[in-house]
PDB file of C-alpha atoms in Angstrom:
ATOM      1  CA  MET A   1      11.176  40.735  10.766  1.00 94.00           C
ATOM      2  CA  ALA A   2      13.343  38.796  12.163  1.00 97.00           C
ATOM      3  CA  LYS A   3      14.625  34.738  11.868  1.00 98.00           C
ATOM      4  CA  MET A   4      12.900  32.810  14.466  1.00 98.00           C
ATOM      5  CA  ASN A   5      12.235  29.051  15.119  1.00 98.00           C
ATOM      6  CA  LEU A   6       8.846  27.585  15.955  1.00 98.00           C
ATOM      7  CA  LEU A   7       9.510  27.640  19.312  1.00 98.00           C
ATOM      8  CA  GLN A   8      10.701  31.142  19.859  1.00 98.00           C
ATOM      9  CA  ALA A   9       7.600  32.323  17.744  1.00 98.00           C
ATOM     10  CA  ILE A  10       5.440  30.927  20.146  1.00 98.00           C
ATOM     11  CA  ASN A  11       8.323  32.260  23.498  1.00 98.00           C
ATOM     12  CA  ASN A  12       7.659  35.622  21.418  1.00 98.00           C
ATOM     13  CA  ALA A  13       4.116  35.485  21.434  1.00 98.00           C
ATOM     14  CA  LEU A  14       3.789  34.209  25.176  1.00 98.00           C
ATOM     15  CA  ASP A  15       5.996  37.360  25.716  1.00 98.00           C
ATOM     16  CA  ILE A  16       3.840  40.026  23.779  1.00 98.00           C
ATOM     17  CA  ALA A  17       1.068  38.654  25.715  1.00 98.00           C
ATOM     18  CA  MET A  18       2.381  38.577  29.275  1.00 98.00           C
ATOM     19  CA  ALA A  19       3.085  42.353  28.593  1.00 98.00           C
ATOM     20  CA  LYS A  20      -0.144  43.133  27.222  1.00 97.00           C
ATOM     21  CA  HIS A  21      -2.041  42.184  29.721  1.00 97.00           C
ATOM     22  CA  ASP A  22      -0.826  41.369  33.582  1.00 97.00           C
ATOM     23  CA  ASN A  23      -3.748  39.394  33.520  1.00 98.00           C
ATOM     24  CA  VAL A  24      -1.974  36.448  31.425  1.00 98.00           C
ATOM     25  CA  TYR A  25      -0.834  33.798  33.242  1.00 98.00           C
ATOM     26  CA  SER A  26       1.775  30.890  31.920  1.00 98.00           C
ATOM     27  CA  PHE A  27       2.141  28.183  33.772  1.00 98.00           C
ATOM     28  CA  GLY A  28       2.990  24.060  33.533  1.00 98.00           C
ATOM     29  CA  GLU A  29       5.274  21.276  34.561  1.00 98.00           C
ATOM     30  CA  ASP A  30       8.840  22.241  34.650  1.00 97.00           C
ATOM     31  CA  THR A  31       7.469  25.672  32.665  1.00 97.00           C
ATOM     32  CA  GLY A  32       8.911  28.267  35.024  1.00 96.00           C
ATOM     33  CA  ALA A  33      12.486  29.319  35.279  1.00 95.00           C
ATOM     34  CA  PHE A  34      13.772  26.041  33.891  1.00 96.00           C
ATOM     35  CA  GLY A  35      11.689  27.110  30.495  1.00 96.00           C
ATOM     36  CA  GLY A  36       9.871  23.850  30.028  1.00 96.00           C
ATOM     37  CA  VAL A  37      11.343  20.955  28.255  1.00 96.00           C
ATOM     38  CA  PHE A  38      11.838  22.346  24.614  1.00 97.00           C
ATOM     39  CA  ARG A  39      12.094  25.960  26.010  1.00 96.00           C
ATOM     40  CA  ALA A  40       8.923  27.195  25.050  1.00 98.00           C
ATOM     41  CA  THR A  41       8.361  29.218  28.274  1.00 98.00           C
ATOM     42  CA  SER A  42      12.467  30.454  29.290  1.00 97.00           C
ATOM     43  CA  GLY A  43      12.783  34.064  30.364  1.00 98.00           C
ATOM     44  CA  LEU A  44       8.925  34.432  31.370  1.00 98.00           C
ATOM     45  CA  THR A  45       9.980  34.053  35.028  1.00 98.00           C
ATOM     46  CA  GLU A  46      12.729  36.104  34.956  1.00 97.00           C
ATOM     47  CA  LYS A  47      10.836  38.834  33.234  1.00 98.00           C
ATOM     48  CA  TYR A  48       7.409  39.041  34.863  1.00 98.00           C
ATOM     49  CA  GLY A  49       7.923  36.771  37.870  1.00 98.00           C
ATOM     50  CA  ARG A  50       7.053  33.253  39.512  1.00 96.00           C
ATOM     51  CA  HIS A  51       3.596  34.440  39.956  1.00 97.00           C
ATOM     52  CA  ARG A  52       2.645  35.058  36.492  1.00 98.00           C
ATOM     53  CA  ASN A  53       5.095  32.231  34.689  1.00 98.00           C
ATOM     54  CA  PHE A  54       5.308  29.138  37.195  1.00 98.00           C
ATOM     55  CA  ASN A  55       5.412  25.434  37.698  1.00 98.00           C
ATOM     56  CA  THR A  56       2.657  23.261  38.589  1.00 98.00           C
ATOM     57  CA  PRO A  57       2.396  19.688  40.251  1.00 97.00           C
ATOM     58  CA  LEU A  58       2.803  16.569  37.719  1.00 96.00           C
ATOM     59  CA  VAL A  59      -0.966  15.778  37.986  1.00 97.00           C
ATOM     60  CA  GLU A  60      -2.404  17.227  34.400  1.00 98.00           C
ATOM     61  CA  GLN A  61      -5.920  17.176  36.088  1.00 98.00           C
ATOM     62  CA  GLY A  62      -5.090  19.920  38.070  1.00 98.00           C
ATOM     63  CA  ILE A  63      -3.718  21.870  35.937  1.00 98.00           C
ATOM     64  CA  LEU A  64      -6.771  22.070  33.897  1.00 98.00           C
ATOM     65  CA  GLY A  65      -8.919  22.674  36.555  1.00 98.00           C
ATOM     66  CA  PHE A  66      -7.012  25.378  37.745  1.00 98.00           C
ATOM     67  CA  ALA A  67      -6.657  26.664  35.027  1.00 98.00           C
ATOM     68  CA  ASN A  68     -10.593  26.885  34.557  1.00 98.00           C
ATOM     69  CA  GLY A  69     -10.929  28.247  37.720  1.00 98.00           C
ATOM     70  CA  LEU A  70      -8.554  31.051  36.766  1.00 98.00           C
ATOM     71  CA  ALA A  71     -10.063  31.810  33.248  1.00 98.00           C
ATOM     72  CA  SER A  72     -13.392  31.853  34.951  1.00 97.00           C
ATOM     73  CA  GLN A  73     -12.604  34.537  37.293  1.00 97.00           C
ATOM     74  CA  GLY A  74     -11.651  36.856  33.966  1.00 97.00           C
ATOM     75  CA  SER A  75      -7.449  35.651  33.687  1.00 98.00           C
ATOM     76  CA  TYR A  76      -5.926  35.013  30.519  1.00 98.00           C
ATOM     77  CA  ALA A  77      -4.949  31.598  31.582  1.00 98.00           C
ATOM     78  CA  VAL A  78      -2.230  29.553  29.240  1.00 98.00           C
ATOM     79  CA  ALA A  79      -1.465  26.196  30.371  1.00 98.00           C
ATOM     80  CA  GLU A  80       1.138  23.341  29.124  1.00 98.00           C
ATOM     81  CA  ILE A  81       0.827  20.044  28.431  1.00 98.00           C
ATOM     82  CA  GLN A  82       4.390  19.154  28.576  1.00 97.00           C
ATOM     83  CA  PHE A  83       3.259  16.182  25.708  1.00 97.00           C
ATOM     84  CA  GLY A  84       0.107  16.089  23.928  1.00 97.00           C
ATOM     85  CA  ASP A  85       0.397  12.151  25.123  1.00 98.00           C
ATOM     86  CA  TYR A  86      -0.026  13.306  28.801  1.00 97.00           C
ATOM     87  CA  ILE A  87      -3.325  15.158  28.178  1.00 98.00           C
ATOM     88  CA  PHE A  88      -5.682  12.524  29.114  1.00 98.00           C
ATOM     89  CA  PRO A  89      -5.758  12.567  32.983  1.00 98.00           C
ATOM     90  CA  ALA A  90      -6.818  16.238  31.982  1.00 98.00           C
ATOM     91  CA  PHE A  91      -9.534  14.666  29.272  1.00 98.00           C
ATOM     92  CA  ASP A  92     -12.775  15.178  32.027  1.00 98.00           C
ATOM     93  CA  GLN A  93     -11.979  18.859  32.515  1.00 98.00           C
ATOM     94  CA  ILE A  94     -11.108  19.452  29.277  1.00 98.00           C
ATOM     95  CA  VAL A  95     -13.953  18.021  27.731  1.00 98.00           C
ATOM     96  CA  ASN A  96     -16.539  18.456  30.823  1.00 97.00           C
ATOM     97  CA  GLU A  97     -15.753  21.598  31.990  1.00 98.00           C
ATOM     98  CA  SER A  98     -14.258  23.839  29.703  1.00 98.00           C
ATOM     99  CA  ALA A  99     -15.787  23.274  27.105  1.00 98.00           C
ATOM    100  CA  LYS A 100     -19.356  23.121  28.656  1.00 98.00           C
ATOM    101  CA  PHE A 101     -18.755  26.109  31.011  1.00 97.00           C
ATOM    102  CA  ARG A 102     -20.503  29.097  29.198  1.00 97.00           C
ATOM    103  CA  TYR A 103     -23.073  26.704  28.089  1.00 97.00           C
ATOM    104  CA  ARG A 104     -24.093  25.100  31.293  1.00 95.00           C
ATOM    105  CA  SER A 105     -24.379  28.224  33.014  1.00 95.00           C
ATOM    106  CA  GLY A 106     -26.625  29.703  30.450  1.00 96.00           C
ATOM    107  CA  ASN A 107     -23.205  32.736  29.390  1.00 94.00           C
ATOM    108  CA  GLU A 108     -23.267  33.933  32.727  1.00 95.00           C
ATOM    109  CA  PHE A 109     -19.741  32.220  33.602  1.00 95.00           C
ATOM    110  CA  ASN A 110     -17.356  31.349  31.000  1.00 97.00           C
ATOM    111  CA  VAL A 111     -13.373  29.638  30.823  1.00 98.00           C
ATOM    112  CA  GLY A 112     -12.814  31.844  26.947  1.00 97.00           C
ATOM    113  CA  GLY A 113      -9.821  33.130  28.626  1.00 98.00           C
ATOM    114  CA  LEU A 114      -8.151  29.554  29.067  1.00 98.00           C
ATOM    115  CA  THR A 115      -5.604  28.756  26.377  1.00 98.00           C
ATOM    116  CA  ILE A 116      -4.021  24.984  26.665  1.00 98.00           C
ATOM    117  CA  ARG A 117      -0.789  24.495  24.443  1.00 98.00           C
ATOM    118  CA  THR A 118       0.789  20.727  24.306  1.00 98.00           C
ATOM    119  CA  PRO A 119       2.960  19.688  21.644  1.00 98.00           C
ATOM    120  CA  TYR A 120       2.406  17.186  19.849  1.00 98.00           C
ATOM    121  CA  GLY A 121       3.360  13.997  16.953  1.00 97.00           C
ATOM    122  CA  GLY A 122       6.179  12.075  15.532  1.00 96.00           C
ATOM    123  CA  GLY A 123       9.257  11.685  14.053  1.00 93.00           C
ATOM    124  CA  ILE A 124      11.552  12.595  16.560  1.00 93.00           C
ATOM    125  CA  ALA A 125      12.096   8.863  17.810  1.00 94.00           C
ATOM    126  CA  GLY A 126       9.793   9.141  20.985  1.00 95.00           C
ATOM    127  CA  GLY A 127       8.093   5.954  20.833  1.00 95.00           C
ATOM    128  CA  HIS A 128       4.490   5.448  21.760  1.00 95.00           C
ATOM    129  CA  TYR A 129       4.797   7.945  24.615  1.00 95.00           C
ATOM    130  CA  HIS A 130       5.764  10.824  23.280  1.00 96.00           C
ATOM    131  CA  SER A 131       4.623  10.473  19.426  1.00 97.00           C
ATOM    132  CA  GLN A 132       0.536  10.710  19.656  1.00 97.00           C
ATOM    133  CA  SER A 133      -1.640  13.114  18.090  1.00 98.00           C
ATOM    134  CA  PRO A 134      -4.438  12.866  19.946  1.00 98.00           C
ATOM    135  CA  GLU A 135      -6.363  15.974  18.490  1.00 98.00           C
ATOM    136  CA  ALA A 136      -9.367  13.650  17.309  1.00 98.00           C
ATOM    137  CA  TYR A 137     -10.663  13.027  21.135  1.00 98.00           C
ATOM    138  CA  PHE A 138     -11.256  16.706  21.785  1.00 98.00           C
ATOM    139  CA  ALA A 139     -12.388  17.549  17.807  1.00 98.00           C
ATOM    140  CA  HIS A 140     -15.994  15.737  19.053  1.00 96.00           C
ATOM    141  CA  THR A 141     -16.238  18.163  21.725  1.00 97.00           C
ATOM    142  CA  PRO A 142     -18.835  21.295  21.077  1.00 97.00           C
ATOM    143  CA  GLY A 143     -17.508  24.427  23.238  1.00 98.00           C
ATOM    144  CA  LEU A 144     -13.984  23.937  22.225  1.00 98.00           C
ATOM    145  CA  LYS A 145     -11.447  25.450  19.530  1.00 98.00           C
ATOM    146  CA  ILE A 146      -8.221  23.535  17.672  1.00 98.00           C
ATOM    147  CA  VAL A 147      -5.665  24.826  16.412  1.00 98.00           C
ATOM    148  CA  MET A 148      -2.641  23.376  14.435  1.00 98.00           C
ATOM    149  CA  PRO A 149       0.208  25.259  13.343  1.00 98.00           C
ATOM    150  CA  ARG A 150       2.576  24.461  10.578  1.00 98.00           C
ATOM    151  CA  ASN A 151       4.936  26.884  10.849  1.00 98.00           C
ATOM    152  CA  PRO A 152       6.661  30.015  12.841  1.00 98.00           C
ATOM    153  CA  TYR A 153       5.318  32.626  11.817  1.00 98.00           C
ATOM    154  CA  MET A 154       1.730  30.654  11.610  1.00 98.00           C
ATOM    155  CA  ALA A 155       2.284  29.888  15.203  1.00 98.00           C
ATOM    156  CA  LYS A 156       2.709  33.192  16.209  1.00 98.00           C
ATOM    157  CA  GLY A 157      -0.370  35.537  14.985  1.00 98.00           C
ATOM    158  CA  LEU A 158      -2.279  31.935  15.513  1.00 98.00           C
ATOM    159  CA  LEU A 159      -1.134  31.412  19.376  1.00 98.00           C
ATOM    160  CA  LEU A 160      -2.128  35.436  19.700  1.00 98.00           C
ATOM    161  CA  SER A 161      -5.390  34.689  18.852  1.00 98.00           C
ATOM    162  CA  ALA A 162      -5.739  31.994  20.573  1.00 98.00           C
ATOM    163  CA  ILE A 163      -5.095  33.582  24.170  1.00 98.00           C
ATOM    164  CA  PHE A 164      -7.047  36.394  23.509  1.00 98.00           C
ATOM    165  CA  ASP A 165     -10.389  34.536  21.711  1.00 98.00           C
ATOM    166  CA  LYS A 166     -13.356  34.449  23.588  1.00 97.00           C
ATOM    167  CA  ASN A 167     -13.664  30.555  23.742  1.00 98.00           C
ATOM    168  CA  PRO A 168     -11.041  28.053  25.403  1.00 98.00           C
ATOM    169  CA  VAL A 169      -8.392  26.848  22.502  1.00 98.00           C
ATOM    170  CA  LEU A 170      -6.624  23.849  22.298  1.00 98.00           C
ATOM    171  CA  PHE A 171      -3.422  25.017  20.643  1.00 98.00           C
ATOM    172  CA  MET A 172      -1.148  21.857  18.935  1.00 98.00           C
ATOM    173  CA  GLU A 173       2.081  22.533  18.724  1.00 98.00           C
ATOM    174  CA  PRO A 174       4.035  20.109  16.075  1.00 98.00           C
ATOM    175  CA  LYS A 175       7.761  19.037  18.774  1.00 97.00           C
ATOM    176  CA  ARG A 176       8.957  17.843  15.075  1.00 97.00           C
ATOM    177  CA  LEU A 177       8.936  20.950  13.910  1.00 98.00           C
ATOM    178  CA  TYR A 178      10.244  23.193  17.027  1.00 98.00           C
ATOM    179  CA  ARG A 179      13.803  23.969  15.588  1.00 97.00           C
ATOM    180  CA  ALA A 180      12.927  22.372  12.476  1.00 97.00           C
ATOM    181  CA  SER A 181      11.109  25.090  11.154  1.00 97.00           C
ATOM    182  CA  VAL A 182      12.595  28.616  10.598  1.00 97.00           C
ATOM    183  CA  GLY A 183      11.137  31.551   9.214  1.00 97.00           C
ATOM    184  CA  GLU A 184      10.750  35.500   8.877  1.00 98.00           C
ATOM    185  CA  VAL A 185       8.288  36.170  11.443  1.00 98.00           C
ATOM    186  CA  PRO A 186       7.241  40.280  12.436  1.00 98.00           C
ATOM    187  CA  GLU A 187       8.295  41.253  15.863  1.00 97.00           C
ATOM    188  CA  GLU A 188       5.321  43.384  16.547  1.00 98.00           C
ATOM    189  CA  GLU A 189       2.498  42.045  17.885  1.00 98.00           C
ATOM    190  CA  TYR A 190       0.169  40.023  14.786  1.00 98.00           C
ATOM    191  CA  THR A 191      -3.104  37.882  14.646  1.00 98.00           C
ATOM    192  CA  LEU A 192      -4.058  35.299  12.370  1.00 98.00           C
ATOM    193  CA  GLU A 193      -7.625  34.231  11.990  1.00 98.00           C
ATOM    194  CA  LEU A 194      -8.866  30.735  13.611  1.00 98.00           C
ATOM    195  CA  GLY A 195     -11.087  28.932  11.585  1.00 98.00           C
ATOM    196  CA  LYS A 196     -10.007  29.807   8.442  1.00 98.00           C
ATOM    197  CA  ALA A 197      -7.825  27.110   6.274  1.00 98.00           C
ATOM    198  CA  ASP A 198      -4.900  28.495   4.025  1.00 98.00           C
ATOM    199  CA  VAL A 199      -4.531  28.129   0.351  1.00 98.00           C
ATOM    200  CA  VAL A 200      -0.448  27.447   0.713  1.00 98.00           C
ATOM    201  CA  LYS A 201       0.100  26.535  -2.814  1.00 98.00           C
ATOM    202  CA  GLU A 202      -3.059  26.567  -5.626  1.00 98.00           C
ATOM    203  CA  GLY A 203      -3.621  23.856  -8.563  1.00 98.00           C
ATOM    204  CA  LYS A 204      -5.870  22.773 -10.971  1.00 98.00           C
ATOM    205  CA  ASP A 205      -5.454  18.652 -10.961  1.00 98.00           C
ATOM    206  CA  ILE A 206      -5.713  17.563  -7.567  1.00 98.00           C
ATOM    207  CA  THR A 207      -6.259  18.840  -3.628  1.00 98.00           C
ATOM    208  CA  VAL A 208      -3.756  18.029  -0.928  1.00 99.00           C
ATOM    209  CA  LEU A 209      -4.878  18.743   2.694  1.00 99.00           C
ATOM    210  CA  ALA A 210      -3.041  18.642   5.822  1.00 98.00           C
ATOM    211  CA  TRP A 211      -2.651  20.476   9.274  1.00 98.00           C
ATOM    212  CA  GLY A 212       0.685  21.106  11.419  1.00 98.00           C
ATOM    213  CA  ALA A 213       3.695  19.429  10.543  1.00 98.00           C
ATOM    214  CA  GLN A 214       1.507  17.487   8.055  1.00 98.00           C
ATOM    215  CA  VAL A 215       1.955  20.231   5.687  1.00 98.00           C
ATOM    216  CA  GLU A 216       5.182  19.549   4.847  1.00 98.00           C
ATOM    217  CA  MET A 217       4.857  16.153   3.557  1.00 98.00           C
ATOM    218  CA  ALA A 218       1.958  17.067   1.676  1.00 98.00           C
ATOM    219  CA  GLU A 219       4.251  20.249  -0.345  1.00 98.00           C
ATOM    220  CA  LYS A 220       6.996  17.667  -0.730  1.00 98.00           C
ATOM    221  CA  ALA A 221       4.682  15.457  -1.522  1.00 98.00           C
ATOM    222  CA  ALA A 222       3.115  18.000  -4.637  1.00 98.00           C
ATOM    223  CA  GLU A 223       6.940  18.966  -5.477  1.00 98.00           C
ATOM    224  CA  MET A 224       7.601  15.367  -6.644  1.00 98.00           C
ATOM    225  CA  ALA A 225       4.223  15.240  -8.464  1.00 98.00           C
ATOM    226  CA  ALA A 226       4.516  18.366 -10.425  1.00 98.00           C
ATOM    227  CA  LYS A 227       7.909  16.516 -11.813  1.00 98.00           C
ATOM    228  CA  ASP A 228       4.746  14.273 -13.533  1.00 98.00           C
ATOM    229  CA  GLY A 229       2.865  16.925 -14.598  1.00 98.00           C
ATOM    230  CA  ILE A 230       0.381  17.067 -11.878  1.00 98.00           C
ATOM    231  CA  ASP A 231      -0.660  20.134 -10.569  1.00 98.00           C
ATOM    232  CA  CYS A 232      -1.521  19.641  -6.630  1.00 98.00           C
ATOM    233  CA  GLU A 233      -3.263  22.653  -4.749  1.00 98.00           C
ATOM    234  CA  VAL A 234      -2.068  21.867  -1.123  1.00 98.00           C
ATOM    235  CA  ILE A 235      -4.366  23.458   1.676  1.00 98.00           C
ATOM    236  CA  ASP A 236      -3.347  23.749   5.358  1.00 98.00           C
ATOM    237  CA  LEU A 237      -6.654  23.181   7.173  1.00 98.00           C
ATOM    238  CA  VAL A 238      -4.726  25.711  10.184  1.00 98.00           C
ATOM    239  CA  SER A 239      -8.027  24.889  12.459  1.00 98.00           C
ATOM    240  CA  LEU A 240      -9.592  21.776  13.078  1.00 98.00           C
ATOM    241  CA  LEU A 241     -12.662  22.788  15.174  1.00 98.00           C
ATOM    242  CA  PRO A 242     -14.183  24.942  13.744  1.00 98.00           C
ATOM    243  CA  TRP A 243     -12.925  24.064  10.317  1.00 98.00           C
ATOM    244  CA  ASP A 244     -13.068  25.350   6.791  1.00 98.00           C
ATOM    245  CA  VAL A 245     -15.962  23.571   5.106  1.00 98.00           C
ATOM    246  CA  ASP A 246     -15.857  26.144   2.211  1.00 98.00           C
ATOM    247  CA  THR A 247     -12.222  26.971   1.286  1.00 98.00           C
ATOM    248  CA  VAL A 248     -11.876  23.216   1.136  1.00 98.00           C
ATOM    249  CA  ALA A 249     -15.051  22.724  -0.817  1.00 98.00           C
ATOM    250  CA  GLU A 250     -14.429  25.589  -3.255  1.00 98.00           C
ATOM    251  CA  SER A 251     -11.147  23.558  -3.896  1.00 98.00           C
ATOM    252  CA  VAL A 252     -12.393  19.760  -4.560  1.00 98.00           C
ATOM    253  CA  ARG A 253     -14.940  21.343  -7.171  1.00 98.00           C
ATOM    254  CA  LYS A 254     -12.020  22.860  -8.865  1.00 98.00           C
ATOM    255  CA  THR A 255      -9.746  20.125  -8.857  1.00 98.00           C
ATOM    256  CA  GLY A 256     -12.557  17.404  -8.364  1.00 98.00           C
ATOM    257  CA  ARG A 257      -9.829  14.845  -6.349  1.00 98.00           C
ATOM    258  CA  LEU A 258      -9.121  14.750  -2.688  1.00 98.00           C
ATOM    259  CA  VAL A 259      -5.925  13.391  -0.542  1.00 98.00           C
ATOM    260  CA  ILE A 260      -6.044  14.237   3.215  1.00 98.00           C
ATOM    261  CA  THR A 261      -3.361  13.188   4.941  1.00 98.00           C
ATOM    262  CA  GLN A 262      -2.801  13.277   8.991  1.00 98.00           C
ATOM    263  CA  GLU A 263      -0.659  12.215  11.074  1.00 97.00           C
ATOM    264  CA  ALA A 264      -2.996  10.285  13.693  1.00 98.00           C
ATOM    265  CA  PRO A 265      -3.861   6.563  12.671  1.00 97.00           C
ATOM    266  CA  ILE A 266      -6.452   5.919  10.349  1.00 98.00           C
ATOM    267  CA  THR A 267      -9.669   4.556  12.118  1.00 98.00           C
ATOM    268  CA  GLY A 268     -11.835   7.449  13.684  1.00 97.00           C
ATOM    269  CA  GLY A 269      -9.197  10.170  13.055  1.00 98.00           C
ATOM    270  CA  PHE A 270     -10.357  14.036  11.664  1.00 98.00           C
ATOM    271  CA  ALA A 271      -9.737  12.869   7.928  1.00 98.00           C
ATOM    272  CA  SER A 272     -12.097  10.602   8.216  1.00 98.00           C
ATOM    273  CA  GLU A 273     -14.688  14.005   9.081  1.00 98.00           C
ATOM    274  CA  VAL A 274     -13.090  16.025   6.328  1.00 98.00           C
ATOM    275  CA  ALA A 275     -13.671  13.246   3.872  1.00 98.00           C
ATOM    276  CA  ALA A 276     -17.429  12.771   5.011  1.00 98.00           C
ATOM    277  CA  THR A 277     -18.025  16.716   4.831  1.00 98.00           C
ATOM    278  CA  ILE A 278     -16.390  16.821   1.320  1.00 98.00           C
ATOM    279  CA  GLN A 279     -18.157  13.952  -0.296  1.00 98.00           C
ATOM    280  CA  ASP A 280     -21.409  15.314   0.893  1.00 98.00           C
ATOM    281  CA  GLN A 281     -20.813  18.708  -0.395  1.00 97.00           C
ATOM    282  CA  CYS A 282     -19.047  17.967  -3.376  1.00 98.00           C
ATOM    283  CA  PHE A 283     -20.421  14.333  -4.535  1.00 98.00           C
ATOM    284  CA  LEU A 284     -21.142  15.200  -7.979  1.00 98.00           C
ATOM    285  CA  TYR A 285     -17.733  17.141  -8.658  1.00 98.00           C
ATOM    286  CA  LEU A 286     -15.701  14.047  -7.748  1.00 98.00           C
ATOM    287  CA  GLU A 287     -13.512  12.250 -10.189  1.00 98.00           C
ATOM    288  CA  SER A 288     -11.969   9.815  -7.616  1.00 98.00           C
ATOM    289  CA  PRO A 289     -12.439   8.624  -4.365  1.00 98.00           C
ATOM    290  CA  ILE A 290     -10.773  10.417  -1.600  1.00 98.00           C
ATOM    291  CA  ALA A 291      -8.061   9.003  -0.120  1.00 98.00           C
ATOM    292  CA  ARG A 292      -6.782   8.929   3.533  1.00 98.00           C
ATOM    293  CA  VAL A 293      -3.042   9.014   4.520  1.00 98.00           C
ATOM    294  CA  CYS A 294      -2.522   8.669   7.871  1.00 98.00           C
ATOM    295  CA  GLY A 295      -1.007   6.553  10.695  1.00 97.00           C
ATOM    296  CA  LEU A 296      -1.310   2.995  11.332  1.00 96.00           C
ATOM    297  CA  ASP A 297      -4.043   1.473  14.101  1.00 97.00           C
ATOM    298  CA  THR A 298      -1.699   0.905  16.072  1.00 96.00           C
ATOM    299  CA  PRO A 299       0.402   2.206  18.912  1.00 96.00           C
ATOM    300  CA  TYR A 300       3.390   4.684  17.553  1.00 96.00           C
ATOM    301  CA  PRO A 301       6.330   2.674  17.238  1.00 96.00           C
ATOM    302  CA  LEU A 302       9.542   3.460  18.443  1.00 95.00           C
ATOM    303  CA  SER A 303      11.937   0.659  16.309  1.00 94.00           C
ATOM    304  CA  HIS A 304       9.105   0.529  13.595  1.00 95.00           C
ATOM    305  CA  GLU A 305       8.635   4.686  13.286  1.00 95.00           C
ATOM    306  CA  LYS A 306      10.523   4.856   9.403  1.00 93.00           C
ATOM    307  CA  GLU A 307       7.528   2.655   8.133  1.00 95.00           C
ATOM    308  CA  TYR A 308       5.183   3.926  10.386  1.00 95.00           C
ATOM    309  CA  PHE A 309       5.876   7.891   9.935  1.00 95.00           C
ATOM    310  CA  VAL A 310       3.004   9.219   6.964  1.00 97.00           C
ATOM    311  CA  ASP A 311       5.979  10.719   5.085  1.00 97.00           C
ATOM    312  CA  HIS A 312       6.170  12.320   1.778  1.00 98.00           C
ATOM    313  CA  LEU A 313       6.547   9.211  -0.377  1.00 98.00           C
ATOM    314  CA  LYS A 314       3.213   7.776   0.728  1.00 98.00           C
ATOM    315  CA  VAL A 315       1.557  11.276   0.490  1.00 98.00           C
ATOM    316  CA  TYR A 316       3.241  11.228  -3.435  1.00 98.00           C
ATOM    317  CA  GLU A 317       1.703   7.705  -4.157  1.00 98.00           C
ATOM    318  CA  ALA A 318      -1.821   8.334  -2.773  1.00 98.00           C
ATOM    319  CA  ILE A 319      -1.705  11.347  -5.760  1.00 98.00           C
ATOM    320  CA  LYS A 320      -0.363   9.104  -8.085  1.00 98.00           C
ATOM    321  CA  ALA A 321      -3.109   6.569  -7.691  1.00 98.00           C
ATOM    322  CA  SER A 322      -6.094   9.280  -7.340  1.00 98.00           C
ATOM    323  CA  MET A 323      -5.046  10.505 -10.851  1.00 98.00           C
ATOM    324  CA  THR A 324      -4.935   7.394 -12.407  1.00 97.00           C
ATOM    325  CA  TYR A 325      -8.441   6.229 -11.163  1.00 97.00           C
TER     326      TYR A 325
END
């Protein structure tokens, strides 16, 4: 075991993958010798050469077009989009090419070796172009997998699973936790199952569901609620596509209450999909309406980030409201 922050865990996963197969390639804007703006790919060019970890032009559509071609030829393509906010020029390549490649060819061809890494989320004073959480745009797309880790241990195991999964994976990294989240991580290779939620804390009174960096807010809110005698079950959804309906539904049948929290704006967010599915599966078990604690329906503000940010206090208030409904 070694103590790593989330960035180091990601770098370690990339290192292991590239050492394991000589057809694993990592690339993106400034990801070569510079190591990327967050240094997630530091040392990989020196270790594996410029032909395996390299810079691309500043054109996101081109990055994904190239990645699709590389993956379609049997390589493992790990493409970095520098910020999740800038993934939209590549939207067509991802939703119309990556996600549909296998389907439109009748399984003759695929880009299963594609992994798209991108940092997402706020809390870093990044303003409206460096703070967005765009996961819901892609969760509407059959053919993709979406993974959002919460800590270094999860990040390493999930990234290794994503790279060698047989489907294209969008791997969204919580940049607020890149250096803030530190934990013990096995130095050897290990994988974690995609599509499986993680029960972070068991409880009997109410289920609190989150993913990525927002799990920390759920845990802090649960600690506050515990002082009021409320026993929260905290679940990390981990994967949004596919998502683990059974684990969440089982929890809600036990507790009768559900609070879902996400960084993204409330309208059309993935929390809405979870709420609709769980009320369908657990309607007769619910003791109160399913609550969503989300970002506001505005661009992410720089000057009012503290008011906008979905912190633990907002989640705590939702827990209290659900318990007293």
